[in-house]
XYZ file of N, CA and C in Angstrom:
807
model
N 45.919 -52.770 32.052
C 46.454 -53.078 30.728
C 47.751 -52.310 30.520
N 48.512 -53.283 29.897
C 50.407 -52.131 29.674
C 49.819 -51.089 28.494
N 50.790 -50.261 28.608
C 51.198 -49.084 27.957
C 52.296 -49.724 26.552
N 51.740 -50.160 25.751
C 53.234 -50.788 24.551
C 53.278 -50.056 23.411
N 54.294 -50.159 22.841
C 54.702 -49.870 21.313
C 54.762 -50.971 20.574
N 54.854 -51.064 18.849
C 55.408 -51.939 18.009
C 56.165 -51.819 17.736
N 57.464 -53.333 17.594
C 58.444 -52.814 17.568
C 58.597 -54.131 16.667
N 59.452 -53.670 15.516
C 59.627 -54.188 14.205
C 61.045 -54.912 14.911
N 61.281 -56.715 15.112
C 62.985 -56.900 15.849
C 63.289 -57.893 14.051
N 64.838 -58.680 14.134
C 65.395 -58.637 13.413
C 64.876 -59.057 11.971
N 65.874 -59.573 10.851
C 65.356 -59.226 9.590
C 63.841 -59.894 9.553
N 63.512 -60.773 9.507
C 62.251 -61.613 8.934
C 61.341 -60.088 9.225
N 61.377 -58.756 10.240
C 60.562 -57.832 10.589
C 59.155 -58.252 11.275
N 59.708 -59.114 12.354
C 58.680 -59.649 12.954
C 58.161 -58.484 14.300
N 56.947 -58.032 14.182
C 56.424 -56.929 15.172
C 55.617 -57.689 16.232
N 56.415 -57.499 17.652
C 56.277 -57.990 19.092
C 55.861 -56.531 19.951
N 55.166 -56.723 20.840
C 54.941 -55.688 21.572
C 55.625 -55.276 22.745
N 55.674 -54.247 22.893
C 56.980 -54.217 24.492
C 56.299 -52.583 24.659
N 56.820 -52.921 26.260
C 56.081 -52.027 27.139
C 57.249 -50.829 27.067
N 57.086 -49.475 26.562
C 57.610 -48.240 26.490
C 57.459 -46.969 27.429
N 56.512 -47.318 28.118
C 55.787 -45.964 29.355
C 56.878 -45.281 29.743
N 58.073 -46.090 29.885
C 59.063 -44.383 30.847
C 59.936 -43.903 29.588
N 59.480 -44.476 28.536
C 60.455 -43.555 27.428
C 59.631 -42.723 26.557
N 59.952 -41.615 25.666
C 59.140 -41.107 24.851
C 59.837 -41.530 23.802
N 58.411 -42.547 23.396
C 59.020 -43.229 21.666
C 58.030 -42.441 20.624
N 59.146 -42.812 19.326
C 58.079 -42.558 18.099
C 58.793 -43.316 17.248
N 57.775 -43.412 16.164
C 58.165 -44.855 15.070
C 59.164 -44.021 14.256
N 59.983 -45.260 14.087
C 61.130 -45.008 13.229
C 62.661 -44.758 14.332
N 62.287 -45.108 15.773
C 63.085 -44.676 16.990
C 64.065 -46.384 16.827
N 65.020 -46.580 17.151
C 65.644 -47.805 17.194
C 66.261 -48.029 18.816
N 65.774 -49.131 18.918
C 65.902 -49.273 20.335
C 66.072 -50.554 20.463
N 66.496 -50.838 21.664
C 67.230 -52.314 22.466
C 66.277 -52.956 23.097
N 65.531 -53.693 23.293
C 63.873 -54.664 23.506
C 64.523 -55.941 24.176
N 63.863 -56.128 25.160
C 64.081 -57.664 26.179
C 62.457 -58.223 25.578
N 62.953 -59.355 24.567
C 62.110 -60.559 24.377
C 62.637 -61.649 25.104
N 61.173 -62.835 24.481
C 61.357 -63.944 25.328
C 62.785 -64.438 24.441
N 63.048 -64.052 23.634
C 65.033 -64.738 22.837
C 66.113 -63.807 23.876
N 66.002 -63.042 24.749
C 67.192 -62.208 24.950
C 66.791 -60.861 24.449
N 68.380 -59.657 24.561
C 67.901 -58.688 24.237
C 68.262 -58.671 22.463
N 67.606 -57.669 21.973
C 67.054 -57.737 20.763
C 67.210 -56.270 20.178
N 68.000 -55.707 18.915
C 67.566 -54.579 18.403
C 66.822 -54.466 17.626
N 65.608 -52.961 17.151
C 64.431 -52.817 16.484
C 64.336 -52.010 16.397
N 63.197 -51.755 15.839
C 62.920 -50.625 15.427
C 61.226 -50.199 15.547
N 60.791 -49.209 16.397
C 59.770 -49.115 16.618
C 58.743 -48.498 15.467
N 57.521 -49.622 14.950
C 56.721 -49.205 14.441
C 55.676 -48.692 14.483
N 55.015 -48.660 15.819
C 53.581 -48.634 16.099
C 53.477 -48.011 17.429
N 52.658 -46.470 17.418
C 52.799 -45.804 18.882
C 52.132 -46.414 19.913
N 52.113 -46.065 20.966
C 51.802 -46.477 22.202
C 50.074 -46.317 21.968
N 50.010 -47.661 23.003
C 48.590 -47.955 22.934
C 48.372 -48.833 23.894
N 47.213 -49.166 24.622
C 46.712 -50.309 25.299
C 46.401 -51.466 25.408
N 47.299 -52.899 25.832
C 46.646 -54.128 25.033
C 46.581 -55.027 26.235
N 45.416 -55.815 26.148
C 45.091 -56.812 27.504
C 46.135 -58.086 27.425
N 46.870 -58.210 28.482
C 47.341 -59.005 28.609
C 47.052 -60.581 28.067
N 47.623 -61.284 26.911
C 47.504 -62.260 26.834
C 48.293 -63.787 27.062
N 48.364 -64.271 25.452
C 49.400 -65.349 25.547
C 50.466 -65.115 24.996
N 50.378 -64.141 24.129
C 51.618 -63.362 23.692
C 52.888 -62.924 24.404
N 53.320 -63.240 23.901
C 54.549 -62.305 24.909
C 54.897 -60.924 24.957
N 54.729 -60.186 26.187
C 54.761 -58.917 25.690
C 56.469 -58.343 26.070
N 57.468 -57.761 25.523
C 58.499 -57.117 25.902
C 58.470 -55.892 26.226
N 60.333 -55.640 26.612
C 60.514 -54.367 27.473
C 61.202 -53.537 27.018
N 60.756 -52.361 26.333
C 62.210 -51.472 25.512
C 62.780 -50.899 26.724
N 64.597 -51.123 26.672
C 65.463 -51.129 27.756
C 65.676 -49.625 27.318
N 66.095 -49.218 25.943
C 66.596 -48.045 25.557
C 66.556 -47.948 24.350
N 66.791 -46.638 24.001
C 66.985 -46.129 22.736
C 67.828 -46.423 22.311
N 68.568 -46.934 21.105
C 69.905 -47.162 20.714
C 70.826 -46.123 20.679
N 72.168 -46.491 21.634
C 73.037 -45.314 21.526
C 74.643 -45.742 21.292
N 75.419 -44.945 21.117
C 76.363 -45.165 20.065
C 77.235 -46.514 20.367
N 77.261 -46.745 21.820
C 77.959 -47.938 22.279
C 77.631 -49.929 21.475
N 75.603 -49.046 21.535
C 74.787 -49.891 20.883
C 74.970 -50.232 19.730
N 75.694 -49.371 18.470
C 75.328 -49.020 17.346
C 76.932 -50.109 17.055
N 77.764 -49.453 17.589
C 79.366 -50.511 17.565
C 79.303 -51.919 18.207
N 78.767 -52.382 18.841
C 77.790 -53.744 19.071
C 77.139 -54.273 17.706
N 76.008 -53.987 17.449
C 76.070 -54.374 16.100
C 76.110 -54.325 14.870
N 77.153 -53.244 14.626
C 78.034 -53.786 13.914
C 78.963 -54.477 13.517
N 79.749 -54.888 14.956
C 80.170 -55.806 15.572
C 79.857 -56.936 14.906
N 78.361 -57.393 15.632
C 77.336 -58.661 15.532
C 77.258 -59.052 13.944
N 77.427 -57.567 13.305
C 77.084 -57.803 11.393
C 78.553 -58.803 11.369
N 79.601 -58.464 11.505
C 80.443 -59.323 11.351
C 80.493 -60.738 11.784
N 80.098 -60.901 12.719
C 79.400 -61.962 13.869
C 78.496 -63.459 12.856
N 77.714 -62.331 12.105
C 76.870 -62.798 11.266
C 77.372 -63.860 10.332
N 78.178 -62.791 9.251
C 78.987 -63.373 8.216
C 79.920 -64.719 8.484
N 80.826 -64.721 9.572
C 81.524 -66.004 10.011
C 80.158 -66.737 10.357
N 79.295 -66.765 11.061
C 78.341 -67.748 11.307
C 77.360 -68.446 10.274
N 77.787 -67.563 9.468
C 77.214 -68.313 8.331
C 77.459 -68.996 7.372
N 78.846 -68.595 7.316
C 80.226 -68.916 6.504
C 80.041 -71.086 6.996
N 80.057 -70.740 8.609
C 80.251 -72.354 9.300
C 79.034 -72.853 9.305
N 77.761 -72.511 8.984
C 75.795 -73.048 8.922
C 76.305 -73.557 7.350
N 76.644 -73.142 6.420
C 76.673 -73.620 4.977
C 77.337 -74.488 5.097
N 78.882 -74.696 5.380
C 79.880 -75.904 5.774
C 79.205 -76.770 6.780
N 78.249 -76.916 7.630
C 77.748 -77.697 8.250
C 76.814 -78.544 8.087
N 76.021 -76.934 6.972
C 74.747 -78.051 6.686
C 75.017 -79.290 5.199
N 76.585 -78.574 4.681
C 76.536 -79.405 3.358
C 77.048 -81.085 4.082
N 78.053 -80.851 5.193
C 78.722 -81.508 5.707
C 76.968 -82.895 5.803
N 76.243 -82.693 6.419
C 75.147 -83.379 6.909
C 74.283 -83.462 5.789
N 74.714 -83.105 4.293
C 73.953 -82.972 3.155
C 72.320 -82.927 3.237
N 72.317 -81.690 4.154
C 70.942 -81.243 3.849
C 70.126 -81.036 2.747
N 69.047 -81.424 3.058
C 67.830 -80.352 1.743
C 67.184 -78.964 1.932
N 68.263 -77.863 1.963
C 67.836 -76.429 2.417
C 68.811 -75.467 1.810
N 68.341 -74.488 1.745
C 68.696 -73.226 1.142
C 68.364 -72.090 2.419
N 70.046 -71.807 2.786
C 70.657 -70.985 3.733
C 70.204 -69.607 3.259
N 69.488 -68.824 3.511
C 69.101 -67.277 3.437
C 69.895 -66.480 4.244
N 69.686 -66.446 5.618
C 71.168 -65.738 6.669
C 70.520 -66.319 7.695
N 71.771 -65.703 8.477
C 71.192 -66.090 9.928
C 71.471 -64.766 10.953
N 70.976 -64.654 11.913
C 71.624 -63.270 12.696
C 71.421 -63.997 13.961
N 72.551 -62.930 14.903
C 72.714 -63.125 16.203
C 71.761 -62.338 17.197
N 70.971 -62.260 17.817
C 70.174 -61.081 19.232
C 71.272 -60.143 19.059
N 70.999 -59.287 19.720
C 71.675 -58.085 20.153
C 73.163 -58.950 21.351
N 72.177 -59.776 22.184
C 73.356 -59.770 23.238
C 74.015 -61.166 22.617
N 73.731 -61.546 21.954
C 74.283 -63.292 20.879
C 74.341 -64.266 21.729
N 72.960 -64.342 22.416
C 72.538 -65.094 23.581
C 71.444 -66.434 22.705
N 71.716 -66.046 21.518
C 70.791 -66.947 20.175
C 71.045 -66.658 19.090
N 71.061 -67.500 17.937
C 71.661 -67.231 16.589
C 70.140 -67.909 15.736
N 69.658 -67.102 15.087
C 68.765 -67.534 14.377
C 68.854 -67.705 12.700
N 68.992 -69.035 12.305
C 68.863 -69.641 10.850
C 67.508 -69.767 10.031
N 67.791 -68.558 9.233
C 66.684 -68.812 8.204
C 66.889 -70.073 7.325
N 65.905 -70.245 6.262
C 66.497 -70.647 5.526
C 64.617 -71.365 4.832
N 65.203 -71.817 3.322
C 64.117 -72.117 2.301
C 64.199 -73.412 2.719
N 63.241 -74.436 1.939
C 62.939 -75.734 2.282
C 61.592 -76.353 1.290
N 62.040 -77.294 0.806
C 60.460 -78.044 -0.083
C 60.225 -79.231 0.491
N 61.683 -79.856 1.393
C 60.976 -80.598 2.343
C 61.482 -80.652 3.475
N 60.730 -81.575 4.361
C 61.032 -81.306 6.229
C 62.262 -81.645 6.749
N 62.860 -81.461 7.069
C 64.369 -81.010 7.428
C 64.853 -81.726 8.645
N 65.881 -82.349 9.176
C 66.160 -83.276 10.112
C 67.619 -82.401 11.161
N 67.291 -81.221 11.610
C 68.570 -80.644 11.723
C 69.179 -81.149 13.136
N 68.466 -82.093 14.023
C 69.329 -82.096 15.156
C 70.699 -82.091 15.851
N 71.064 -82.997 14.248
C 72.525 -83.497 14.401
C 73.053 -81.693 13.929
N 72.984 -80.953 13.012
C 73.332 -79.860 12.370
C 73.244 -78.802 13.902
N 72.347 -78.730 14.672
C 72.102 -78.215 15.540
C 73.182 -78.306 16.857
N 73.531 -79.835 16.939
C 74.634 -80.463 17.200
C 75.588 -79.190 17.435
N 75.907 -79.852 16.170
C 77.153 -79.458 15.690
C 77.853 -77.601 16.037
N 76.483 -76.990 15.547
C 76.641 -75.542 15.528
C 76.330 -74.931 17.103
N 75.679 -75.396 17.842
C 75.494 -75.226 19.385
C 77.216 -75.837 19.709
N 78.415 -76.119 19.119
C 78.985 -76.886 20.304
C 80.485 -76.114 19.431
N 80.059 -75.071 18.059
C 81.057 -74.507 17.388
C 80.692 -73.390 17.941
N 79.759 -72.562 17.723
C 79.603 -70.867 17.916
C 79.056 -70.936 19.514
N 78.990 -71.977 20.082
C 78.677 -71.515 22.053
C 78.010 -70.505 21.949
N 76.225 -70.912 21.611
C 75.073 -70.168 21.954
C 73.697 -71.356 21.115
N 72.508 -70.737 21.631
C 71.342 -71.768 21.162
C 71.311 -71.176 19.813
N 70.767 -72.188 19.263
C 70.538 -72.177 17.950
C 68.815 -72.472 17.415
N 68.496 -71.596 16.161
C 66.985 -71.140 16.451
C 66.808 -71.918 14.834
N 65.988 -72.906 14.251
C 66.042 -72.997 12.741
C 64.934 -72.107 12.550
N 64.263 -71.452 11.184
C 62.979 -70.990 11.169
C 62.820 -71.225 9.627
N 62.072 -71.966 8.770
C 61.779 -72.098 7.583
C 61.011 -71.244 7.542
N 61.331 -70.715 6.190
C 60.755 -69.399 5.744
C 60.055 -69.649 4.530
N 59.022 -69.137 3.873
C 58.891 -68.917 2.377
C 59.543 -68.069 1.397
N 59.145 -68.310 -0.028
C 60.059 -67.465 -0.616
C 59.715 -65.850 -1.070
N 58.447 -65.594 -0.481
C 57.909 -64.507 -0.393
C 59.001 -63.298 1.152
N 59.072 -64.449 1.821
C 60.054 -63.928 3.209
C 61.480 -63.957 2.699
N 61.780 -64.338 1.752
C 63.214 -64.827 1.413
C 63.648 -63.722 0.535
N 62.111 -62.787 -0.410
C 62.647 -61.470 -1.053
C 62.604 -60.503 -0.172
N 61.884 -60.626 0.889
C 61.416 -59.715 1.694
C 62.940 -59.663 2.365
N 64.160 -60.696 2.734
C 64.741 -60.334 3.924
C 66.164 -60.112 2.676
N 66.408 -60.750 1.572
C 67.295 -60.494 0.894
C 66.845 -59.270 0.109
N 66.009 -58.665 -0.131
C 65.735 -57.733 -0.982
C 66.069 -57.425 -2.633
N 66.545 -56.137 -3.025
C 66.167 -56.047 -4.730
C 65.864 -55.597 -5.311
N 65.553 -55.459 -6.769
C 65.072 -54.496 -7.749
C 63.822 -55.315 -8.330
N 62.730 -54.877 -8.427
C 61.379 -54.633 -9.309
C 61.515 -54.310 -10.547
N 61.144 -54.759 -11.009
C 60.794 -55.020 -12.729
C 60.588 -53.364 -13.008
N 59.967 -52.827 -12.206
C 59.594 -51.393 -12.479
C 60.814 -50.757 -11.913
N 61.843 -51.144 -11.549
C 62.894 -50.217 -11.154
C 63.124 -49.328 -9.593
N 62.285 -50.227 -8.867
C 62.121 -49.918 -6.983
C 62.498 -50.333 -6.837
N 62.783 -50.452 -5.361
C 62.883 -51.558 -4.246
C 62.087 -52.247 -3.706
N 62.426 -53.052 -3.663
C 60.773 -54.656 -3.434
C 59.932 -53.816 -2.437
N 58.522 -53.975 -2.889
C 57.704 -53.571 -2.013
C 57.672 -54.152 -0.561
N 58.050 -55.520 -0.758
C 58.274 -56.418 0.450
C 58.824 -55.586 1.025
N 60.134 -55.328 0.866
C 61.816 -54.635 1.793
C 61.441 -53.435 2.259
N 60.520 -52.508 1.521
C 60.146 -51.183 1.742
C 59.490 -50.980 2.207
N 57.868 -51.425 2.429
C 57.193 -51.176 2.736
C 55.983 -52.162 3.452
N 55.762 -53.206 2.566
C 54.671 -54.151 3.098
C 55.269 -54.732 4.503
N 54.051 -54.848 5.320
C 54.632 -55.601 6.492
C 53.811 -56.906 6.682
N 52.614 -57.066 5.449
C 51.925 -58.458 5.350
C 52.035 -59.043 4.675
N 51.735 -59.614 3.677
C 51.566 -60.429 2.426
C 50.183 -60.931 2.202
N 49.189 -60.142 1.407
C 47.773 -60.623 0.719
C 48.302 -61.662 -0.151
N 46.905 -62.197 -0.097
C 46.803 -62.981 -1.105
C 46.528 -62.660 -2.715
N 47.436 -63.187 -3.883
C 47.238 -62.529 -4.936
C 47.330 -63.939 -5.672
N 46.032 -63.459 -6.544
C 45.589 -64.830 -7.801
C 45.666 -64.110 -9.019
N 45.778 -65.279 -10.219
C 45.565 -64.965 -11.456
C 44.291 -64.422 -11.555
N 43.449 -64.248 -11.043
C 42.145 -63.598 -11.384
C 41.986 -61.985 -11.230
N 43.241 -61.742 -10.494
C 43.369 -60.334 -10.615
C 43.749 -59.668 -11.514
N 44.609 -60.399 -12.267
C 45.517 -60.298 -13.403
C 44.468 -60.097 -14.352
N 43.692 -61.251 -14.676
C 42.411 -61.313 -15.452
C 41.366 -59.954 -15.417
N 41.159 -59.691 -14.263
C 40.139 -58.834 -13.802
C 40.807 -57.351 -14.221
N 42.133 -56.983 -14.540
C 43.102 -55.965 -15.212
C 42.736 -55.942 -16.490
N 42.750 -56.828 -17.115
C 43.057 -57.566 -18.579
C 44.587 -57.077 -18.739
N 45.448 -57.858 -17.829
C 46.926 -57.840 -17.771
C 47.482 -59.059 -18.858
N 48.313 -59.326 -19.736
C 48.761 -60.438 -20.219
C 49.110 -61.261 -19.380
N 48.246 -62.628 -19.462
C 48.394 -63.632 -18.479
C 49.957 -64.770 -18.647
N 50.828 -63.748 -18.980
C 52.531 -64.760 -19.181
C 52.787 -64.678 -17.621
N 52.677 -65.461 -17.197
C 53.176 -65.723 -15.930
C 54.564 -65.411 -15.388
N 55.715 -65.368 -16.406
C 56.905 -65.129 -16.295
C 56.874 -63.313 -16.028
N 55.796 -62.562 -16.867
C 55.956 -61.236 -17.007
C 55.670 -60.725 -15.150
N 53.806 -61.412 -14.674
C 53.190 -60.869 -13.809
C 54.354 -61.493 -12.468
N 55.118 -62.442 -12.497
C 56.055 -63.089 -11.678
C 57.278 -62.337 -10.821
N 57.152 -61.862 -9.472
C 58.773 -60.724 -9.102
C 59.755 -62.292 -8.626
N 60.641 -61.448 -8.065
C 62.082 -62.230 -7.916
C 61.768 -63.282 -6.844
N 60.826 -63.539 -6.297
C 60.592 -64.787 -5.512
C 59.757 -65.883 -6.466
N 59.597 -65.376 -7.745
C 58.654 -66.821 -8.062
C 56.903 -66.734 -8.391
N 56.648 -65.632 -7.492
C 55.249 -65.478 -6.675
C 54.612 -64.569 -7.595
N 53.590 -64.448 -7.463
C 52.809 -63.080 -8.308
C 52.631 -62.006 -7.603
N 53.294 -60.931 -8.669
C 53.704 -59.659 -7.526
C 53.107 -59.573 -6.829
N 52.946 -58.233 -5.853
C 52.137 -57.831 -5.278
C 51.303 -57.083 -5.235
N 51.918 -56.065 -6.176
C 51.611 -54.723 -7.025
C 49.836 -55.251 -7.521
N 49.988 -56.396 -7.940
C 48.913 -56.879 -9.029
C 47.386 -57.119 -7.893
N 47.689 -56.754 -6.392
C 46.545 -56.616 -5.775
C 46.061 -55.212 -5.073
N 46.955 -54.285 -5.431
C 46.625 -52.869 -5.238
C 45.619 -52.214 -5.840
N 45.590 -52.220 -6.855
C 44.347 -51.754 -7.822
C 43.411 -52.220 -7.612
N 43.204 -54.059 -7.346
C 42.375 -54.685 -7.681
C 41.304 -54.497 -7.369
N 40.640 -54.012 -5.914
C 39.142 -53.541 -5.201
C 38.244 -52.461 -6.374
N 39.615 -51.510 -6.882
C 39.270 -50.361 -7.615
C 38.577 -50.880 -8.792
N 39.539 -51.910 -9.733
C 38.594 -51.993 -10.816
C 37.485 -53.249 -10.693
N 37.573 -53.708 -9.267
C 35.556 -55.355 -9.641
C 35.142 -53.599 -9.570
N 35.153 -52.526 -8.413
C 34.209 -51.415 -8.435
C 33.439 -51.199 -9.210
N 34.903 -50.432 -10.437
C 34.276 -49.597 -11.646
C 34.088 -50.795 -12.571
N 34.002 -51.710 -12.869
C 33.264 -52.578 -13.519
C 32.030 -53.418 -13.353
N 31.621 -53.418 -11.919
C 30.265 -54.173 -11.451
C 29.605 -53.157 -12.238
N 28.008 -53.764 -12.324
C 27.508 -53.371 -13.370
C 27.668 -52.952 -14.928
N 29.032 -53.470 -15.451
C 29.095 -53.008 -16.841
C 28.987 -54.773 -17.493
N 28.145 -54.678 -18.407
C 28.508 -55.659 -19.088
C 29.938 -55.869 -19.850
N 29.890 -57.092 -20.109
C 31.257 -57.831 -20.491
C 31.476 -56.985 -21.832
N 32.789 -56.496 -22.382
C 33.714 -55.984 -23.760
C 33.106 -56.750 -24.938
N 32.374 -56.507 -26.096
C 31.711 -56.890 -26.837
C 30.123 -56.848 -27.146
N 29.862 -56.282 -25.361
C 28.321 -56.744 -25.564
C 27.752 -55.231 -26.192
N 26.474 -55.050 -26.009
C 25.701 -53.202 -26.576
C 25.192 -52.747 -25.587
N 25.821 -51.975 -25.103
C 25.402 -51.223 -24.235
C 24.202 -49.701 -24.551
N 23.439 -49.056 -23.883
C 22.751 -48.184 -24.169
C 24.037 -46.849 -23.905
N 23.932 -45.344 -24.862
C 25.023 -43.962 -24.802
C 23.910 -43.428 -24.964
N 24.385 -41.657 -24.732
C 23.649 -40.546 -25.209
C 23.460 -40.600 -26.349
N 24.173 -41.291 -27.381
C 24.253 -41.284 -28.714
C 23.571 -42.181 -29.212
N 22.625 -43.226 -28.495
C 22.088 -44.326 -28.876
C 22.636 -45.813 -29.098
N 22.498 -47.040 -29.237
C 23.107 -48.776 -28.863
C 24.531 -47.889 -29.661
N 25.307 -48.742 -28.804
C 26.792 -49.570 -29.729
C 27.073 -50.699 -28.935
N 28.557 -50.802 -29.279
C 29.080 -52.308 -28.312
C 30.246 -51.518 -27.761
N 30.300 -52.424 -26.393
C 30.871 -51.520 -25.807
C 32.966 -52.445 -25.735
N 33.341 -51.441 -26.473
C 34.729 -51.655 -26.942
C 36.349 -52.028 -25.645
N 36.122 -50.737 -24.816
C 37.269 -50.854 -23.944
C 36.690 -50.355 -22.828
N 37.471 -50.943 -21.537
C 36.860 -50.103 -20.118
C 38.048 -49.878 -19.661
N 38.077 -47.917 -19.503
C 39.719 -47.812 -18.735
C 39.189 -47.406 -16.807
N 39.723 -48.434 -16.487
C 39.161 -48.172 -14.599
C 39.935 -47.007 -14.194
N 41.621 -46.743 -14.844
C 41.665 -46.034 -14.176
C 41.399 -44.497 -14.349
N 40.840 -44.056 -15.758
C 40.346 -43.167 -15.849
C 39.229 -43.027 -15.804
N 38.660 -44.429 -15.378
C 36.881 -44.508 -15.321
C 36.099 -43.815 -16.486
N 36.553 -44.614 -17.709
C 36.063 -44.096 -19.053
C 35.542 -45.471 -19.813
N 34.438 -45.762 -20.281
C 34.534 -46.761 -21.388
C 34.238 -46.527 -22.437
N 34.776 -46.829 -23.926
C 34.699 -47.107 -24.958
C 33.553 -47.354 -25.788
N 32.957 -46.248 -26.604
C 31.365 -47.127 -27.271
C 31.961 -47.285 -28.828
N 31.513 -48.557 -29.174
C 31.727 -48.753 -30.835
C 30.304 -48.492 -31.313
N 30.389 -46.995 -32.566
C 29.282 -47.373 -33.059
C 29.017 -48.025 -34.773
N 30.472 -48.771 -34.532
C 30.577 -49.233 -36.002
C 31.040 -47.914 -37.148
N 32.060 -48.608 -38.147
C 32.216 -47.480 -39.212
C 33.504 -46.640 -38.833
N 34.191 -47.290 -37.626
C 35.442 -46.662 -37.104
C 34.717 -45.619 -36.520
N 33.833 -45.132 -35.762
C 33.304 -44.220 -34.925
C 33.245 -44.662 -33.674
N 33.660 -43.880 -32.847
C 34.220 -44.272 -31.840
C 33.847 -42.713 -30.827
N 33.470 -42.926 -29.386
C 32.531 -42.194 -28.656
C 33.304 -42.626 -26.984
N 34.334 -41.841 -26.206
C 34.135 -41.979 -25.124
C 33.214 -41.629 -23.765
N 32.908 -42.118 -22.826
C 31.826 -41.595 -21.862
C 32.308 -42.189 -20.538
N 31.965 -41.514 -19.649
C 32.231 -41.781 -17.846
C 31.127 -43.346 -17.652
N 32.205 -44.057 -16.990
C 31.564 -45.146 -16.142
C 30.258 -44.679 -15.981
N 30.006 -44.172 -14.710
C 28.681 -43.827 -13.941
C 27.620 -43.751 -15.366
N 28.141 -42.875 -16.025
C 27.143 -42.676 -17.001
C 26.593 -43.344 -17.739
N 27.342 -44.456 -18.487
C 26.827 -45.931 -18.925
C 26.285 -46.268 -17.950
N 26.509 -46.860 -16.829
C 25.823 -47.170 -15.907
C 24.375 -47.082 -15.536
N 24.486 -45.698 -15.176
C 23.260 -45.245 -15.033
C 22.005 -44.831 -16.240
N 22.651 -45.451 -16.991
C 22.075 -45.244 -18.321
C 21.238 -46.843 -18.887
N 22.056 -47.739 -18.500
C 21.741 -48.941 -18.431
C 20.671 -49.677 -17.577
N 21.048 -49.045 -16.549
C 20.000 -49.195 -15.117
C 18.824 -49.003 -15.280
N 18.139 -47.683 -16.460
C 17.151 -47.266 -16.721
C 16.574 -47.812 -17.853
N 17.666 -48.269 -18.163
C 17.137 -48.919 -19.489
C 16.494 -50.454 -19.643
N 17.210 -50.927 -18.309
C 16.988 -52.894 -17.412
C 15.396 -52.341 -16.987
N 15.093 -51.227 -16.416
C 13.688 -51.320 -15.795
C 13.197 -51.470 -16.554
């Protein structure tokens, strides 16, 4: 079995494996990778480890990036910009139905890869044409979503970060209005909504935490059993794991989850 690292290659941050044994890597190392596209710069995420050969393709980190590397692409960033400048003039030319995100070149610009949005299926051969016979190299289309489209353009958060996408996530869960619900978040869709459209992401972090601290509590309104004897039970805060007892008369009694809980439990037998 090879010896590989993860190695995060261009924007979309797609992680391919490549064999590292004669170098000493560590994540966050940027290095030059032979995939099945050519060579490729990245950035290594994931230490060395053992994986059985499959159908995957596995690559080869050539080197560490060094300064010759670094004026290359930057180079290529420029590279970029004209190539994209002529993908927009091409694709309007052929009046496509798509929305151009970027495109980037490999390391060695042995392939030029076009992102881009789409709501429907796309006919680019002739476009492909065209741009294989202007920029002299293959040409890669890849429809993306618009979850990939904040992720590779990036941004500001409603809360004043940088997209969790851009920063940090390297998956995308699945997130429903029922999480929202399961918060008791205001269900305006425009509010729970980030800059792709989508429902944040943020809104599935918590979520395991509070079904937790709420299994077993009855529903906001009902009477629960306290040390203090019945009320109804008013508010549940998960994240201080506190709920609310009304005992009528504007009297008002906080107590620990567990403790309703287990208070209830004894009280069902």
């Amino acid at each position: 079995m090879p010896i590989v690292v993860g190695v995060m290659v261009r924007r979309i941050k797609d992680k391919i494996y490549a064999e590292g044994g004669h170098l000493d890597l560590k994540t966050g190392d940027r290095v030059i990778v032979e995939t099945e596209h050519g060579l490729e710069a990245g950035v290594v995420c994931e230490r060395e480890k053992n994986v059985a050969k499959g159908k995957d393709h596995i690559g080869k980190v050539i080197r560490k990036i060094n300064e010759d590397d670094k004026r290359k692409l930057a180079d290529n960033e420029a590279r970029n910009l004209k190539a994209q400048a002529i993908v927009i003039d091409k694709a309007d030319d052929h009046e496509l139905d798509m929305k151009l995100t970027c495109v980037q070149y490999t390391f060695d610009r042995s392939k030029l890869f076009v992102y881009y949005t789409s709501e429907t299926r796309v006919d680019f051969r002739e476009l492909i044409k065209d741009l294989g016979h202007i920029l002299k190299t293959r040409i890669q289309m890849v429809q993306i979503g618009v979850r990939d489209e904040s992720k590779m353009v990036g941004g500001i958060g409603t809360c004043g970060q940088v997209l969790c996408c851009q920063s940090f996530l390297k998956d995308f869960s699945s997130v429903t209005i029922d999480m929202a619900k399961e918060q008791d978040l205001s269900l305006n869709t425009a509010k729970l909504s980030g800059l792709c459209g989508r429902l944040m992401c943020c809104i599935a972090y918590e979520n395991e935490h509070y079904v937790k601290a709420k299994k077993g509590l009855p529903e906001i309104g009902s009477m629960i059993s306290t040390p203090n004897g019945r009320a109804k039970l008013a508010a549940i805060d998960c994240i201080r794991e506190t709920v609310t007892a009304d005992f009528s008369e504007r009297e008002f009694k906080t107590y620990s989850i567990e403790e309703i809980k287990n208070r209830n439990r004894k009280d069902s037998k």
